[in-house]
PDB file of C-alpha atoms and ligand atoms in Angstrom:
ATOM      1  CA  MET A   1       9.132  -8.967  12.485  1.00  0.00           C
ATOM      2  CA  LYS A   2       7.396  -9.611   9.195  1.00  0.00           C
ATOM      3  CA  LEU A   3       5.864  -7.030   6.925  1.00  0.00           C
ATOM      4  CA  LEU A   4       3.618  -7.586   3.934  1.00  0.00           C
ATOM      5  CA  VAL A   5       3.564  -4.796   1.342  1.00  0.00           C
ATOM      6  CA  ILE A   6       0.649  -4.981  -1.096  1.00  0.00           C
ATOM      7  CA  ASN A   7       0.337  -2.952  -4.289  1.00  0.00           C
ATOM      8  CA  GLY A   8      -2.808  -2.859  -6.374  1.00  0.00           C
ATOM      9  CA  PRO A   9      -3.652  -2.434 -10.053  1.00  0.00           C
ATOM     10  CA  ASN A  10      -1.498  -0.497 -12.499  1.00  0.00           C
ATOM     11  CA  LEU A  11       1.288   0.105  -9.988  1.00  0.00           C
ATOM     12  CA  ASN A  12       3.373  -2.401 -11.983  1.00  0.00           C
ATOM     13  CA  MET A  13       3.291   0.275 -14.717  1.00  0.00           C
ATOM     14  CA  LEU A  14       5.035   2.931 -12.618  1.00  0.00           C
ATOM     15  CA  GLY A  15       7.480   4.872 -14.750  1.00  0.00           C
ATOM     16  CA  ILE A  16       5.150   4.530 -17.749  1.00  0.00           C
ATOM     17  CA  ARG A  17       1.771   5.474 -16.311  1.00  0.00           C
ATOM     18  CA  GLU A  18       0.970   9.190 -15.957  1.00  0.00           C
ATOM     19  CA  PRO A  19       4.502  10.251 -14.944  1.00  0.00           C
ATOM     20  CA  GLU A  20       3.230  13.784 -14.223  1.00  0.00           C
ATOM     21  CA  ILE A  21       1.234  12.248 -11.337  1.00  0.00           C
ATOM     22  CA  TYR A  22       3.240   9.193 -10.288  1.00  0.00           C
ATOM     23  CA  GLY A  23       6.779  10.163 -11.307  1.00  0.00           C
ATOM     24  CA  SER A  24       9.274   8.467 -13.590  1.00  0.00           C
ATOM     25  CA  ALA A  25      10.622   5.795 -11.229  1.00  0.00           C
ATOM     26  CA  THR A  26       9.727   2.213 -12.140  1.00  0.00           C
ATOM     27  CA  TYR A  27       7.942  -0.456 -10.109  1.00  0.00           C
ATOM     28  CA  GLN A  28      11.303  -2.194  -9.724  1.00  0.00           C
ATOM     29  CA  ALA A  29      12.682   0.994  -8.139  1.00  0.00           C
ATOM     30  CA  LEU A  30       9.731   0.984  -5.735  1.00  0.00           C
ATOM     31  CA  GLU A  31      10.447  -2.626  -4.749  1.00  0.00           C
ATOM     32  CA  ASN A  32      14.125  -1.751  -4.201  1.00  0.00           C
ATOM     33  CA  LEU A  33      13.180   1.213  -1.982  1.00  0.00           C
ATOM     34  CA  VAL A  34      10.769  -0.937   0.053  1.00  0.00           C
ATOM     35  CA  ARG A  35      13.348  -3.716   0.544  1.00  0.00           C
ATOM     36  CA  GLU A  36      15.981  -1.181   1.652  1.00  0.00           C
ATOM     37  CA  ALA A  37      13.636   0.669   4.047  1.00  0.00           C
ATOM     38  CA  ALA A  38      12.288  -2.590   5.481  1.00  0.00           C
ATOM     39  CA  ALA A  39      15.799  -3.928   6.111  1.00  0.00           C
ATOM     40  CA  GLU A  40      16.778  -0.642   7.810  1.00  0.00           C
ATOM     41  CA  ALA A  41      13.765  -0.947  10.098  1.00  0.00           C
ATOM     42  CA  GLY A  42      14.589  -4.600  10.844  1.00  0.00           C
ATOM     43  CA  PHE A  43      11.640  -6.126   8.980  1.00  0.00           C
ATOM     44  CA  GLU A  44      11.537  -9.236   6.862  1.00  0.00           C
ATOM     45  CA  VAL A  45       9.442  -8.143   3.908  1.00  0.00           C
ATOM     46  CA  GLU A  46       7.230  -9.745   1.295  1.00  0.00           C
ATOM     47  CA  ILE A  47       6.021  -7.556  -1.580  1.00  0.00           C
ATOM     48  CA  ILE A  48       3.001  -8.404  -3.699  1.00  0.00           C
ATOM     49  CA  GLN A  49       1.520  -6.612  -6.699  1.00  0.00           C
ATOM     50  CA  SER A  50      -1.665  -7.655  -8.449  1.00  0.00           C
ATOM     51  CA  ASN A  51      -4.132  -6.144 -10.862  1.00  0.00           C
ATOM     52  CA  HIS A  52      -6.875  -8.418  -9.496  1.00  0.00           C
ATOM     53  CA  GLU A  53      -9.063  -7.592  -6.515  1.00  0.00           C
ATOM     54  CA  GLY A  54      -9.471 -11.236  -5.439  1.00  0.00           C
ATOM     55  CA  ALA A  55      -5.711 -11.782  -5.484  1.00  0.00           C
ATOM     56  CA  LEU A  56      -5.318  -8.795  -3.152  1.00  0.00           C
ATOM     57  CA  VAL A  57      -7.968 -10.270  -0.819  1.00  0.00           C
ATOM     58  CA  ASP A  58      -6.142 -13.640  -0.923  1.00  0.00           C
ATOM     59  CA  ALA A  59      -2.830 -11.949  -0.051  1.00  0.00           C
ATOM     60  CA  ILE A  60      -4.397 -10.169   2.939  1.00  0.00           C
ATOM     61  CA  GLN A  61      -5.985 -13.407   4.182  1.00  0.00           C
ATOM     62  CA  GLN A  62      -2.706 -15.280   3.797  1.00  0.00           C
ATOM     63  CA  ALA A  63      -0.972 -12.727   6.012  1.00  0.00           C
ATOM     64  CA  TYR A  64      -3.040 -13.970   8.958  1.00  0.00           C
ATOM     65  CA  GLY A  65      -0.765 -15.723  11.443  1.00  0.00           C
ATOM     66  CA  LYS A  66       2.304 -14.875   9.321  1.00  0.00           C
ATOM     67  CA  ALA A  67       2.798 -11.112   9.084  1.00  0.00           C
ATOM     68  CA  ASP A  68       3.005  -8.589  11.918  1.00  0.00           C
ATOM     69  CA  GLY A  69       1.777  -5.695   9.779  1.00  0.00           C
ATOM     70  CA  ILE A  70       0.479  -4.767   6.334  1.00  0.00           C
ATOM     71  CA  ILE A  71       1.323  -1.759   4.187  1.00  0.00           C
ATOM     72  CA  ILE A  72      -1.147  -1.415   1.360  1.00  0.00           C
ATOM     73  CA  ASN A  73      -1.612   0.764  -1.678  1.00  0.00           C
ATOM     74  CA  PRO A  74      -4.835  -0.663  -3.087  1.00  0.00           C
ATOM     75  CA  ALA A  75      -4.589   1.816  -6.013  1.00  0.00           C
ATOM     76  CA  ALA A  76      -7.977   2.187  -7.760  1.00  0.00           C
ATOM     77  CA  TYR A  77      -9.526  -0.465  -5.479  1.00  0.00           C
ATOM     78  CA  THR A  78      -9.035   2.006  -2.626  1.00  0.00           C
ATOM     79  CA  HIS A  79     -12.143   3.803  -3.791  1.00  0.00           C
ATOM     80  CA  THR A  80     -14.342   0.814  -4.640  1.00  0.00           C
ATOM     81  CA  SER A  81     -13.431  -2.299  -2.696  1.00  0.00           C
ATOM     82  CA  VAL A  82     -15.471  -3.305   0.321  1.00  0.00           C
ATOM     83  CA  ALA A  83     -13.891  -6.768  -0.142  1.00  0.00           C
ATOM     84  CA  ILE A  84     -10.418  -5.385   0.609  1.00  0.00           C
ATOM     85  CA  LEU A  85     -11.777  -3.442   3.602  1.00  0.00           C
ATOM     86  CA  ASP A  86     -13.447  -6.605   4.917  1.00  0.00           C
ATOM     87  CA  ALA A  87     -10.259  -8.666   4.399  1.00  0.00           C
ATOM     88  CA  LEU A  88      -8.217  -6.115   6.366  1.00  0.00           C
ATOM     89  CA  LYS A  89     -10.820  -6.177   9.144  1.00  0.00           C
ATOM     90  CA  THR A  90     -10.853  -9.987   9.067  1.00  0.00           C
ATOM     91  CA  VAL A  91      -7.130 -10.428   9.704  1.00  0.00           C
ATOM     92  CA  ALA A  92      -7.115  -7.389  12.061  1.00  0.00           C
ATOM     93  CA  LEU A  93      -3.393  -6.763  11.557  1.00  0.00           C
ATOM     94  CA  PRO A  94      -2.040  -3.231  11.976  1.00  0.00           C
ATOM     95  CA  ALA A  95      -2.214  -1.681   8.514  1.00  0.00           C
ATOM     96  CA  VAL A  96      -0.949   1.517   6.908  1.00  0.00           C
ATOM     97  CA  GLU A  97      -2.434   2.869   3.674  1.00  0.00           C
ATOM     98  CA  VAL A  98      -0.076   4.506   1.168  1.00  0.00           C
ATOM     99  CA  HIS A  99      -0.792   6.612  -1.905  1.00  0.00           C
ATOM    100  CA  ILE A 100       1.943   7.955  -4.132  1.00  0.00           C
ATOM    101  CA  SER A 101      -0.151  10.927  -5.219  1.00  0.00           C
ATOM    102  CA  ASN A 102      -2.053  13.346  -3.021  1.00  0.00           C
ATOM    103  CA  VAL A 103      -5.495  11.846  -3.559  1.00  0.00           C
ATOM    104  CA  LYS A 104      -7.090  14.566  -1.401  1.00  0.00           C
ATOM    105  CA  GLU A 105      -6.369  17.062  -4.197  1.00  0.00           C
ATOM    106  CA  ARG A 106      -7.657  14.853  -7.010  1.00  0.00           C
ATOM    107  CA  GLU A 107     -11.086  13.906  -8.413  1.00  0.00           C
ATOM    108  CA  ASP A 108     -14.195  13.554  -6.234  1.00  0.00           C
ATOM    109  CA  PHE A 109     -14.377   9.810  -6.894  1.00  0.00           C
ATOM    110  CA  ARG A 110     -11.007   9.393  -5.164  1.00  0.00           C
ATOM    111  CA  GLN A 111     -12.192  11.020  -1.939  1.00  0.00           C
ATOM    112  CA  VAL A 112     -13.509   7.810  -0.393  1.00  0.00           C
ATOM    113  CA  SER A 113     -11.070   5.199   0.858  1.00  0.00           C
ATOM    114  CA  TYR A 114     -12.649   1.928   1.932  1.00  0.00           C
ATOM    115  CA  ALA A 115      -9.311   0.279   2.774  1.00  0.00           C
ATOM    116  CA  GLY A 116      -8.328   3.344   4.781  1.00  0.00           C
ATOM    117  CA  MET A 117     -11.179   2.623   7.203  1.00  0.00           C
ATOM    118  CA  ALA A 118      -9.223  -0.421   8.404  1.00  0.00           C
ATOM    119  CA  CYS A 119      -5.823   1.327   8.548  1.00  0.00           C
ATOM    120  CA  PHE A 120      -4.415   3.153  11.573  1.00  0.00           C
ATOM    121  CA  HIS A 121      -2.499   5.620   9.394  1.00  0.00           C
ATOM    122  CA  THR A 122      -2.462   6.986   5.825  1.00  0.00           C
ATOM    123  CA  VAL A 123       0.516   8.410   3.934  1.00  0.00           C
ATOM    124  CA  MET A 124      -0.177  10.300   0.713  1.00  0.00           C
ATOM    125  CA  GLY A 125       1.490  12.711  -1.674  1.00  0.00           C
ATOM    126  CA  GLU A 126       5.076  11.804  -0.768  1.00  0.00           C
ATOM    127  CA  GLY A 127       5.785   9.899  -3.983  1.00  0.00           C
ATOM    128  CA  LEU A 128       7.594   6.575  -3.606  1.00  0.00           C
ATOM    129  CA  GLU A 129       9.227   7.891  -0.415  1.00  0.00           C
ATOM    130  CA  GLY A 130       5.800   7.538   1.181  1.00  0.00           C
ATOM    131  CA  TYR A 131       6.475   3.808   1.469  1.00  0.00           C
ATOM    132  CA  ARG A 132       9.564   4.561   3.588  1.00  0.00           C
ATOM    133  CA  THR A 133       7.419   6.799   5.816  1.00  0.00           C
ATOM    134  CA  ALA A 134       4.811   4.048   6.103  1.00  0.00           C
ATOM    135  CA  ILE A 135       7.460   1.507   7.121  1.00  0.00           C
ATOM    136  CA  ARG A 136       8.752   3.893   9.819  1.00  0.00           C
ATOM    137  CA  VAL A 137       5.215   4.482  11.100  1.00  0.00           C
ATOM    138  CA  MET A 138       4.636   0.728  11.224  1.00  0.00           C
ATOM    139  CA  LYS A 139       7.920   0.180  13.046  1.00  0.00           C
ATOM    140  CA  ASP A 140       6.942   2.778  15.691  1.00  0.00           C
ATOM    141  CA  LYS A 141       3.521   1.167  16.119  1.00  0.00           C
ATOM    142  CA  LEU A 142       4.901  -2.360  16.523  1.00  0.00           C
ATOM    143  CA  SER A 143       7.647  -1.194  18.909  1.00  0.00           C
ATOM    144  CA  SER A 144       5.273   0.708  21.215  1.00  0.00           C
TER     145      SER A 144
HETATM  146  C1  LIG B 201      -2.998   5.734  -6.028  1.00  0.00           C
HETATM  147  C2  LIG B 201      -4.168   6.717  -6.093  1.00  0.00           C
HETATM  148  C3  LIG B 201      -5.404   6.035  -6.650  1.00  0.00           C
HETATM  149  O1  LIG B 201      -6.499   6.956  -6.699  1.00  0.00           O
HETATM  150  C4  LIG B 201      -5.138   5.547  -8.066  1.00  0.00           C
HETATM  151  O2  LIG B 201      -6.270   4.861  -8.566  1.00  0.00           O
HETATM  152  C5  LIG B 201      -3.914   4.712  -8.153  1.00  0.00           C
HETATM  153  C6  LIG B 201      -2.740   5.092  -7.385  1.00  0.00           C
HETATM  154  C7  LIG B 201      -1.693   6.422  -5.585  1.00  0.00           C
HETATM  155  O3  LIG B 201      -0.774   5.692  -5.203  1.00  0.00           O
HETATM  156  O4  LIG B 201      -1.586   7.640  -5.628  1.00  0.00           O
HETATM  157  O5  LIG B 201      -3.854   3.777  -8.942  1.00  0.00           O
HETATM  158  O6  LIG B 201      -3.303   4.740  -5.080  1.00  0.00           O
END
């Protein structure tokens, strides 16, 4: 089974960006965790990070006919991007939304998630470990 993991803008700066919110682990550490958790769950995994909304839409579209599921942290585009929501609806693959921080306890402008409307589950506030949770949730969904 194939999994596509998509990370949005500024997540490449993990370890540097606002460590009091996102922790001190780097983006490379996140990729390592995802590869390990995906292998444990028996997934082949592709990981993409982009700071560009259109590139994220392209990655979702390219998953059509290739991936069995998508795990996505659209980062700031979570709260603004109808294009990412529409792309997820277009490919209609099972999708899980992940946020490193607990967005529910943050600013008002973070309280809407467009991408989340096309996801069957959301994980938030678990730090990088949230990606492991998301992979387990996806595994359960695809095995049921
Ligand atoms: C984030 C939360 C978003 O509100 C923020 O814009 C991010 C990261 C998270 O993982 O907690 O860039 O998606």
